[in-house]
Tab-separated table of C-alpha atoms in Angstrom:
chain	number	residue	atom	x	y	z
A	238	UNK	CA	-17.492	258.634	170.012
A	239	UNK	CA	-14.453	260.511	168.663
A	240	UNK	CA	-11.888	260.280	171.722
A	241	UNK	CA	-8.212	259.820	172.017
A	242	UNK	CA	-6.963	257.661	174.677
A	243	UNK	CA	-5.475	259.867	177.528
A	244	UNK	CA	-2.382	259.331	178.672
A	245	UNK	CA	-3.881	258.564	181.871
A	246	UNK	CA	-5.640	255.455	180.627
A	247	UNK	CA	-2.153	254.418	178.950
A	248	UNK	CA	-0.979	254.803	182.563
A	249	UNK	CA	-3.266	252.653	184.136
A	250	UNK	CA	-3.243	250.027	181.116
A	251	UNK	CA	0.583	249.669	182.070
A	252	UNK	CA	-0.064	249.787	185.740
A	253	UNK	CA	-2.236	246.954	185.465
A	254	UNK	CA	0.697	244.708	184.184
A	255	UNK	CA	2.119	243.206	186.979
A	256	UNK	CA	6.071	242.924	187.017
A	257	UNK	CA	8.177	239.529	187.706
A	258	UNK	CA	8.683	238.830	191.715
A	259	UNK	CA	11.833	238.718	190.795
A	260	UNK	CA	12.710	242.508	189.408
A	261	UNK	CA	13.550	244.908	191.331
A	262	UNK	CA	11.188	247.515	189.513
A	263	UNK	CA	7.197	247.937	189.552
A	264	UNK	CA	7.209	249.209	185.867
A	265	UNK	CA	5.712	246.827	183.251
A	266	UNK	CA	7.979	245.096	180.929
A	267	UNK	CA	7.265	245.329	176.965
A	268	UNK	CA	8.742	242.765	173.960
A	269	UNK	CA	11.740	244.620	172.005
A	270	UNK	CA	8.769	244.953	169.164
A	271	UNK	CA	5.436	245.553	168.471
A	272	UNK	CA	3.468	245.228	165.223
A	273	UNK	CA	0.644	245.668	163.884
A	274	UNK	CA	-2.088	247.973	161.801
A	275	UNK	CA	-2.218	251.552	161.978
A	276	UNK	CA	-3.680	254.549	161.036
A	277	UNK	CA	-0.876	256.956	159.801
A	278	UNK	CA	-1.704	260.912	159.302
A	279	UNK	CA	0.712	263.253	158.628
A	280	UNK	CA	-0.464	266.622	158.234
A	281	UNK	CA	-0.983	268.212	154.686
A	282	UNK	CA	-1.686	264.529	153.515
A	283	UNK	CA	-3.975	261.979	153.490
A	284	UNK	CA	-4.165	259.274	156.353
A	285	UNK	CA	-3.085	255.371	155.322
A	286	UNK	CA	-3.670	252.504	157.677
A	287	UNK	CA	-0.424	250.443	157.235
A	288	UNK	CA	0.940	247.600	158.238
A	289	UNK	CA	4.089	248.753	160.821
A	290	UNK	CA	6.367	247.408	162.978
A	291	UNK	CA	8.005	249.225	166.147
A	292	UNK	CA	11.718	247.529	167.113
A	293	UNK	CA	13.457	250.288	169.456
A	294	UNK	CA	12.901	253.637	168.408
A	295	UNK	CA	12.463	253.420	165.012
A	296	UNK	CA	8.930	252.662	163.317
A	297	UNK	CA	8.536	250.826	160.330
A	298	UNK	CA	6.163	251.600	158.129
A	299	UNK	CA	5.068	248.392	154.705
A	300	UNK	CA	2.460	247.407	152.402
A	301	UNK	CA	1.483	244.455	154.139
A	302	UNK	CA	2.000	242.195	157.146
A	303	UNK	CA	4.158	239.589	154.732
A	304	UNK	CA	5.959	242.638	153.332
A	305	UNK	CA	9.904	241.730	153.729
A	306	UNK	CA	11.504	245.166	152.700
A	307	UNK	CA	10.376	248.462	155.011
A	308	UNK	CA	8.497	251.081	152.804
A	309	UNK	CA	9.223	253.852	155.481
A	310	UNK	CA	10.982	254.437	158.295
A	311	UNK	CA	10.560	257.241	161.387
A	312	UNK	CA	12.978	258.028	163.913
A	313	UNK	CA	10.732	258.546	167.215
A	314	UNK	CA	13.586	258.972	170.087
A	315	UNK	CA	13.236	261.743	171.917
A	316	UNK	CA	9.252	262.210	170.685
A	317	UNK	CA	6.670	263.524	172.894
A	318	UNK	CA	2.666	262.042	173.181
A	319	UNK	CA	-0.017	264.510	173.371
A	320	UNK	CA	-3.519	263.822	172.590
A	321	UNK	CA	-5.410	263.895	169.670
A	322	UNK	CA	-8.769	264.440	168.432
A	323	UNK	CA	-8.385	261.654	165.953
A	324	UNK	CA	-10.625	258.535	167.437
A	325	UNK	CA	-8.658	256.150	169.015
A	326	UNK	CA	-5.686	258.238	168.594
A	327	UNK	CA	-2.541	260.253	169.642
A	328	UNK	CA	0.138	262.380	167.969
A	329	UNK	CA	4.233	262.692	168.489
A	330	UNK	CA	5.776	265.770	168.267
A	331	UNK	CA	9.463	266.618	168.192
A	332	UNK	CA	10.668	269.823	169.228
A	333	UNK	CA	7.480	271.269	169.259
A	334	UNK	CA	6.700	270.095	165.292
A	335	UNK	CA	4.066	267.203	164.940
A	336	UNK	CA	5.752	264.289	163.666
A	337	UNK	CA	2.227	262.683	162.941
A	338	UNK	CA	-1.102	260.984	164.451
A	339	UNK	CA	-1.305	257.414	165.273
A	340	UNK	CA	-4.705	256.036	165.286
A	341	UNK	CA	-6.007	252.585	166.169
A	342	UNK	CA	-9.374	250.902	165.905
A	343	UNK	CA	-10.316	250.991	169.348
A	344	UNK	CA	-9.492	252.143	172.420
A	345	UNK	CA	-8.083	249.074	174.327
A	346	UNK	CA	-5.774	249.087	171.193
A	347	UNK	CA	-4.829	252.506	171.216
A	348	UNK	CA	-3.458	252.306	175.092
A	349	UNK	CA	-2.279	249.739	174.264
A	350	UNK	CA	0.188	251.058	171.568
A	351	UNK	CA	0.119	254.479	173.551
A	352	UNK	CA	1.958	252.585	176.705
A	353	UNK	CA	4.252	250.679	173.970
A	354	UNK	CA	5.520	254.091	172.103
A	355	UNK	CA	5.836	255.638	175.658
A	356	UNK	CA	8.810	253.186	176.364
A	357	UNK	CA	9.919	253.026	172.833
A	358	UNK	CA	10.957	256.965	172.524
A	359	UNK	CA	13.570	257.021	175.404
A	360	UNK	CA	15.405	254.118	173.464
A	361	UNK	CA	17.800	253.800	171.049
A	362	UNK	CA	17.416	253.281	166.968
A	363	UNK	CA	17.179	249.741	166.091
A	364	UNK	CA	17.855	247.966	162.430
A	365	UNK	CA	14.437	246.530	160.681
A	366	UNK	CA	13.364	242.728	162.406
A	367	UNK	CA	14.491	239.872	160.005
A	368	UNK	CA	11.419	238.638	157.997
A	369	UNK	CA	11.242	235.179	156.034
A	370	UNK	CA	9.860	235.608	152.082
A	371	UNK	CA	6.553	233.809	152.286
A	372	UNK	CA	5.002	232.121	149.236
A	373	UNK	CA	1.889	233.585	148.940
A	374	UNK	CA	-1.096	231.085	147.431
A	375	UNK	CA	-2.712	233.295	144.734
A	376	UNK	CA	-6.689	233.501	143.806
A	377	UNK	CA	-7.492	232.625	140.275
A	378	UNK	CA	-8.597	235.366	138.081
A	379	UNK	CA	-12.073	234.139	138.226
A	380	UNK	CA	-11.913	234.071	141.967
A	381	UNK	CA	-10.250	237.687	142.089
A	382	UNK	CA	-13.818	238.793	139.987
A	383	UNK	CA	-15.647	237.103	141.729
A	384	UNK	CA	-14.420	238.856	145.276
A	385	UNK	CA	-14.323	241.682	144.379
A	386	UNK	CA	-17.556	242.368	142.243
A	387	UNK	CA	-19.017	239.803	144.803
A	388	UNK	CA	-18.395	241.803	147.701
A	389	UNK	CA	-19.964	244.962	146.338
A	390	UNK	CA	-22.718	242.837	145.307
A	391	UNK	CA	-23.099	241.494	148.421
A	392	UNK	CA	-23.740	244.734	150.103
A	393	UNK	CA	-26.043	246.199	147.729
A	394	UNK	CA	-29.627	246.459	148.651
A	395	UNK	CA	-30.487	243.154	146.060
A	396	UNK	CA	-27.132	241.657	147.104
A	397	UNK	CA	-28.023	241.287	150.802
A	398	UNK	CA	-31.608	240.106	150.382
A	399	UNK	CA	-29.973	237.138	148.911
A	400	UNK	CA	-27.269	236.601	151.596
A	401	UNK	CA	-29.789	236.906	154.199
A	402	UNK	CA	-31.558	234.027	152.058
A	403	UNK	CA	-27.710	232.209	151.904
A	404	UNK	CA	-27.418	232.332	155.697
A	405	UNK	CA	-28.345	229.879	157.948
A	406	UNK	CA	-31.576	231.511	160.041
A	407	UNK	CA	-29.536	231.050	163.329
A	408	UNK	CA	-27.065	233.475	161.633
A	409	UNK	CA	-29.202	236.257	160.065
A	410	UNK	CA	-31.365	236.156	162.949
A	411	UNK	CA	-27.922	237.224	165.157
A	412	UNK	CA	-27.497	239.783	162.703
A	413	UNK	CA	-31.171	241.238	162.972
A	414	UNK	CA	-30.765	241.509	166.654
A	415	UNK	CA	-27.430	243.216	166.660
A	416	UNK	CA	-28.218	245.981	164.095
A	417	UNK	CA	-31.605	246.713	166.384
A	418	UNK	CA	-29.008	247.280	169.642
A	419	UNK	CA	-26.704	249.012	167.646
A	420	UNK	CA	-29.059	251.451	166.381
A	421	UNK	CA	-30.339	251.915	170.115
A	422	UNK	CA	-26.359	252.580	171.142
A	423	UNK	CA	-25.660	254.935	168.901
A	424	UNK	CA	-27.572	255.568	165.585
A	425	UNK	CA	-28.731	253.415	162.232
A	426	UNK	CA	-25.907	254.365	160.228
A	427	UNK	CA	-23.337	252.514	162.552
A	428	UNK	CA	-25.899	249.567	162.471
A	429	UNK	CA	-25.736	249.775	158.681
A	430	UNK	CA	-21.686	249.689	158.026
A	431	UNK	CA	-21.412	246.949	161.061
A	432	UNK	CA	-23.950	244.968	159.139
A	433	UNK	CA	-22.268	245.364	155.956
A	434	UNK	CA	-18.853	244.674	157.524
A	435	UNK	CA	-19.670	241.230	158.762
A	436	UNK	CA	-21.972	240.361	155.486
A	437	UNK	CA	-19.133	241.179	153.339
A	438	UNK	CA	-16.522	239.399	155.995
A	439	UNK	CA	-18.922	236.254	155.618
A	440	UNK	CA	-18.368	236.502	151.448
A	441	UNK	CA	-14.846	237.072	151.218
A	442	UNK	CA	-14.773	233.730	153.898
A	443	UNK	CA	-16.931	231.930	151.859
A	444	UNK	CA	-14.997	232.770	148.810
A	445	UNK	CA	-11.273	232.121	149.882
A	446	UNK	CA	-12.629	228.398	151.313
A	447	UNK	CA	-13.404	228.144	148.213
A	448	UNK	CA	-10.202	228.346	146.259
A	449	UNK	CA	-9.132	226.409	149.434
A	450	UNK	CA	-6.864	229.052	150.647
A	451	UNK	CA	-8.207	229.235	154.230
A	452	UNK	CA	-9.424	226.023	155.627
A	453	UNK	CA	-12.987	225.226	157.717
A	454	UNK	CA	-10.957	224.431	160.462
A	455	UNK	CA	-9.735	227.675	160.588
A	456	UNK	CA	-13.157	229.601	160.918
A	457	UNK	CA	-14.207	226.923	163.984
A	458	UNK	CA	-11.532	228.200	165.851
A	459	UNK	CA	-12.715	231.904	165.539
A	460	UNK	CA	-16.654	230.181	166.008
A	461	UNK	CA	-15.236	228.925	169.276
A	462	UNK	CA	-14.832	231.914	171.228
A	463	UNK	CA	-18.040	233.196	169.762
A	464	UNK	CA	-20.202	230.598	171.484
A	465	UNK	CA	-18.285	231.243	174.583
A	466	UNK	CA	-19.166	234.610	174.883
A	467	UNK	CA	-22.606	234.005	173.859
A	468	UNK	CA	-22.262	231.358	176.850
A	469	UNK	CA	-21.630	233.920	179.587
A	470	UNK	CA	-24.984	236.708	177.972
A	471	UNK	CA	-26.940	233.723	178.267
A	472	UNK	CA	-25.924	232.676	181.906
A	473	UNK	CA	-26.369	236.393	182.754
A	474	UNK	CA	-29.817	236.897	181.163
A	475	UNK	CA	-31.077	233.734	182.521
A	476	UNK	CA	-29.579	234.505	186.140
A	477	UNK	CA	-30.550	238.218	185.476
A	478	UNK	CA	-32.295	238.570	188.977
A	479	UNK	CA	-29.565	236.586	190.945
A	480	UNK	CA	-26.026	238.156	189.978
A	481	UNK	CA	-24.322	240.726	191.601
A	482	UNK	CA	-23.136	244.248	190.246
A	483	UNK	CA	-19.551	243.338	190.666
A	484	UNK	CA	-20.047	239.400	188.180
A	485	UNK	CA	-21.998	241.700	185.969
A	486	UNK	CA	-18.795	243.542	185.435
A	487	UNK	CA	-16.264	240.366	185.540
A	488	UNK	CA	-19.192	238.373	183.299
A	489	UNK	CA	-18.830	241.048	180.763
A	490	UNK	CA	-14.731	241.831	180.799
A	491	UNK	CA	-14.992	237.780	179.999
A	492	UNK	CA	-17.151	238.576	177.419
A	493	UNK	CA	-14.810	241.518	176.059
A	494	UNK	CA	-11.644	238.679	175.954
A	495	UNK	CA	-13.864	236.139	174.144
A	496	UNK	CA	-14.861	238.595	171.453
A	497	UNK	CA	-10.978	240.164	171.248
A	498	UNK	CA	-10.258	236.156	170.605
A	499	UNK	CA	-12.511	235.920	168.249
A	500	UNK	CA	-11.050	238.950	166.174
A	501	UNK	CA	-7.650	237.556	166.288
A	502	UNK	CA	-8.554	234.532	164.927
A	503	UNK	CA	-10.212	236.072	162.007
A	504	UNK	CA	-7.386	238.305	161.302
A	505	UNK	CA	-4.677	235.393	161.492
A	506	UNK	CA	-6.741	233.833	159.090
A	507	UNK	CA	-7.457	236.788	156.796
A	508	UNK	CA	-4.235	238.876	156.930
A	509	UNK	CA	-2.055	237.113	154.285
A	510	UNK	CA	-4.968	237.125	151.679
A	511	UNK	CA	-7.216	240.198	152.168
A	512	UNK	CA	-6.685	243.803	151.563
A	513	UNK	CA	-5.872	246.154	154.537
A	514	UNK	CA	-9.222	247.588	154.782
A	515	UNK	CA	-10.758	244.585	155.058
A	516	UNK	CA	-8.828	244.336	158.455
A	517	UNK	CA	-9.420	247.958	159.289
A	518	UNK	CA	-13.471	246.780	159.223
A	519	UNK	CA	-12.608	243.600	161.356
A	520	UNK	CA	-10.666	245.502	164.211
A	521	UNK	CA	-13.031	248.349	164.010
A	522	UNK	CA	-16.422	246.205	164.281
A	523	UNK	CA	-14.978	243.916	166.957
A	524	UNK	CA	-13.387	246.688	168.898
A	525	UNK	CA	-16.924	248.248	169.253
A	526	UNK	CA	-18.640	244.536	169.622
A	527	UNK	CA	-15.882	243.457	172.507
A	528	UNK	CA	-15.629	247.402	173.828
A	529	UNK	CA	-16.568	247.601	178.094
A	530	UNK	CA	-18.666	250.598	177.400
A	531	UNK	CA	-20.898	249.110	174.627
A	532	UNK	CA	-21.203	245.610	176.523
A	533	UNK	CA	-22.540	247.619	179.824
A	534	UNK	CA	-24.918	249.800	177.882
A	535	UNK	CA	-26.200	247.025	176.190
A	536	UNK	CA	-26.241	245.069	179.382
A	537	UNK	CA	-27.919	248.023	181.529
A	538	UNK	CA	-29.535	250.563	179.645
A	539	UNK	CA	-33.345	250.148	179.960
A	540	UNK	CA	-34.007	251.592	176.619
A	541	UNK	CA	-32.150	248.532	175.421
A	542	UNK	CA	-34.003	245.786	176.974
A	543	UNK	CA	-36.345	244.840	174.560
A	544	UNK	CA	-33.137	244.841	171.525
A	545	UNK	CA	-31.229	242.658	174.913
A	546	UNK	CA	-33.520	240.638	174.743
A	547	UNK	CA	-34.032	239.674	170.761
A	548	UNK	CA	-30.298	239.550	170.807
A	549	UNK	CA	-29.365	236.812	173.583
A	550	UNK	CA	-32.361	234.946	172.403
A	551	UNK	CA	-30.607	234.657	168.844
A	552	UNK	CA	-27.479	234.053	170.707
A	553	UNK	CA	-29.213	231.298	172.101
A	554	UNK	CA	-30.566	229.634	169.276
A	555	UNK	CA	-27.034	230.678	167.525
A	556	UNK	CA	-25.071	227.985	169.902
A	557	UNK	CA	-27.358	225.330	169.644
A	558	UNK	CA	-26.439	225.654	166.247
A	559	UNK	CA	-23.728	223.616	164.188
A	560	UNK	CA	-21.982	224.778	160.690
């Protein structure tokens, strides 16, 4: 699975943008910034996935999304993109030096930001955007134990028996299912971190409603999309014999924008209160989950069928389901 995205599939990404009927130009238009997390490597050091905002030429680097004050700063006017063996990734090079890699967490992302920086080197440096100081609630020292020691006790072989006991059966039956087709897509040891990804995703939830920092609410409205997406797997398994090969492929690109909503929502909820890993396993386990490739293997590949199966059947009993 290591791949960077071509500059190819940045060029069709952008292609696919369609311009106002009222511009004279075909070419996509892009915001005057673009934020968000990623993975940093410069060489002769070790990689840091950062919080960074691009405004013009000039890439910000901080410690967090809320961060008001730039940590670092690069100057990428004039840059070239090549590709890069880092997954999800490319590099920028000026004057034949590598500046350093940019990697995302999957690879509708990484056109994504491949298309933005593509524009942003032929313009011209640009101050750092204006950010408000943002009280930030804080977690009690016995909540800050209890996250922390609870989240590595959540994942430990003891630790998950008794989540799995914590969960409601709709829920750890889902989870069953999808570590089966994972292990059929690629191998157990993906299954494993994507299982212990969402298990500890579900504990630090649980803990921060807790100390009432993030609201119920706010986890419906990432449960939303969810269902939807389930929705459409369901329609499609039970209409299996009836659907054409071109809805297969629309019925799953819907699925692919549910799940991408349902990531958002999590990390709007999770961003001013969790560490920047935790975010890193969020984008990385729904870029797989909400990935084209993975939904059409899962969707066509007859060694699947039996894990297809097991899974839309829990997805089933999943949205008849309510928290």
């Amino acid at each position: 699975l290591v791949m960077s995205c071509s500059s190819s599939s940045s060029s069709s990404s952008s292609s696919s943008s369609s311009s106002s009927s009222s511009s004279s130009s075909d070419a996509p238009s892009f915001p005057d910034l673009k934020s968000g997390f990623l993975e940093i490597k410069i060489a002769g050091k070790k990689s840091k996935f950062t919080w960074v905002t691009l405004k013009g030429s000039t890439l910000y680097t901080y410690t967090s999304a809320d961060q008001v004050d730039f940590k670092k700063k690069y100057e990428l006017a004039g840059s070239t993109i090549t590709d890069s063996q880092v997954q999800f990734g490319f590099s920028l090079k000026q004057s034949d030096k590598e500046l350093f890699t940019l990697g995302a967490t999957s690879k509708s992302d990484c056109e994504s930001w491949r298309a933005f920086v593509s524009q942003a080197i032929s313009k011209a440096p640009s101050s750092p955007p204006t950010k408000e100081r943002k009280e930030k609630k804080k977690l009690s020292l016995a909540m800050k134990a209890s996250k922390s020691i609870g989240g590595k006790i959540a994942t430990s072989k003891a630790g998950k028996k008794a989540v799995n006991v914590a969960i409601p059966d709709e829920l750890r039956e889902l989870l069953v299912a999808l570590k089966r087709v994972i292990s059929v897509y690629k191998d157990s040891k993906l299954a494993d971190e994507t299982e212990t990804c969402i298990i500890k995703l579900i504990f630090k939830t649980f803990v921060l409603e807790r100390e009432k920092i993030v609201h119920f609410d706010q986890f419906l409205q990432a449960d939303a999309p969810l269902r939807e997406a389930f929705e459409v797997l369901i329609f499609m398994r039970d209409n299996e014999d009836r659907i054409r090969p071109e809805t297969v492929e629309e019925k799953l690109r819907t699925v692919s924008r549910f799940l991408t909503q349902v990531q958002n929502h999590l990390i709007d909820m999770l961003l001013p209160h969790v560490q920047p890993k935790t975010i890193k396993r969020i984008s990385v386990t729904f870029g797989l989950l909400s990935s084209i490739e993975f939904l059409a293997y899962v969707w066509s590949e007859p060694l699947c069928s039996e894990e297809k199966e097991l899974l839309v059947d829990a997805m089933n009993r999943y949205t008849q389901f309510n928290f």
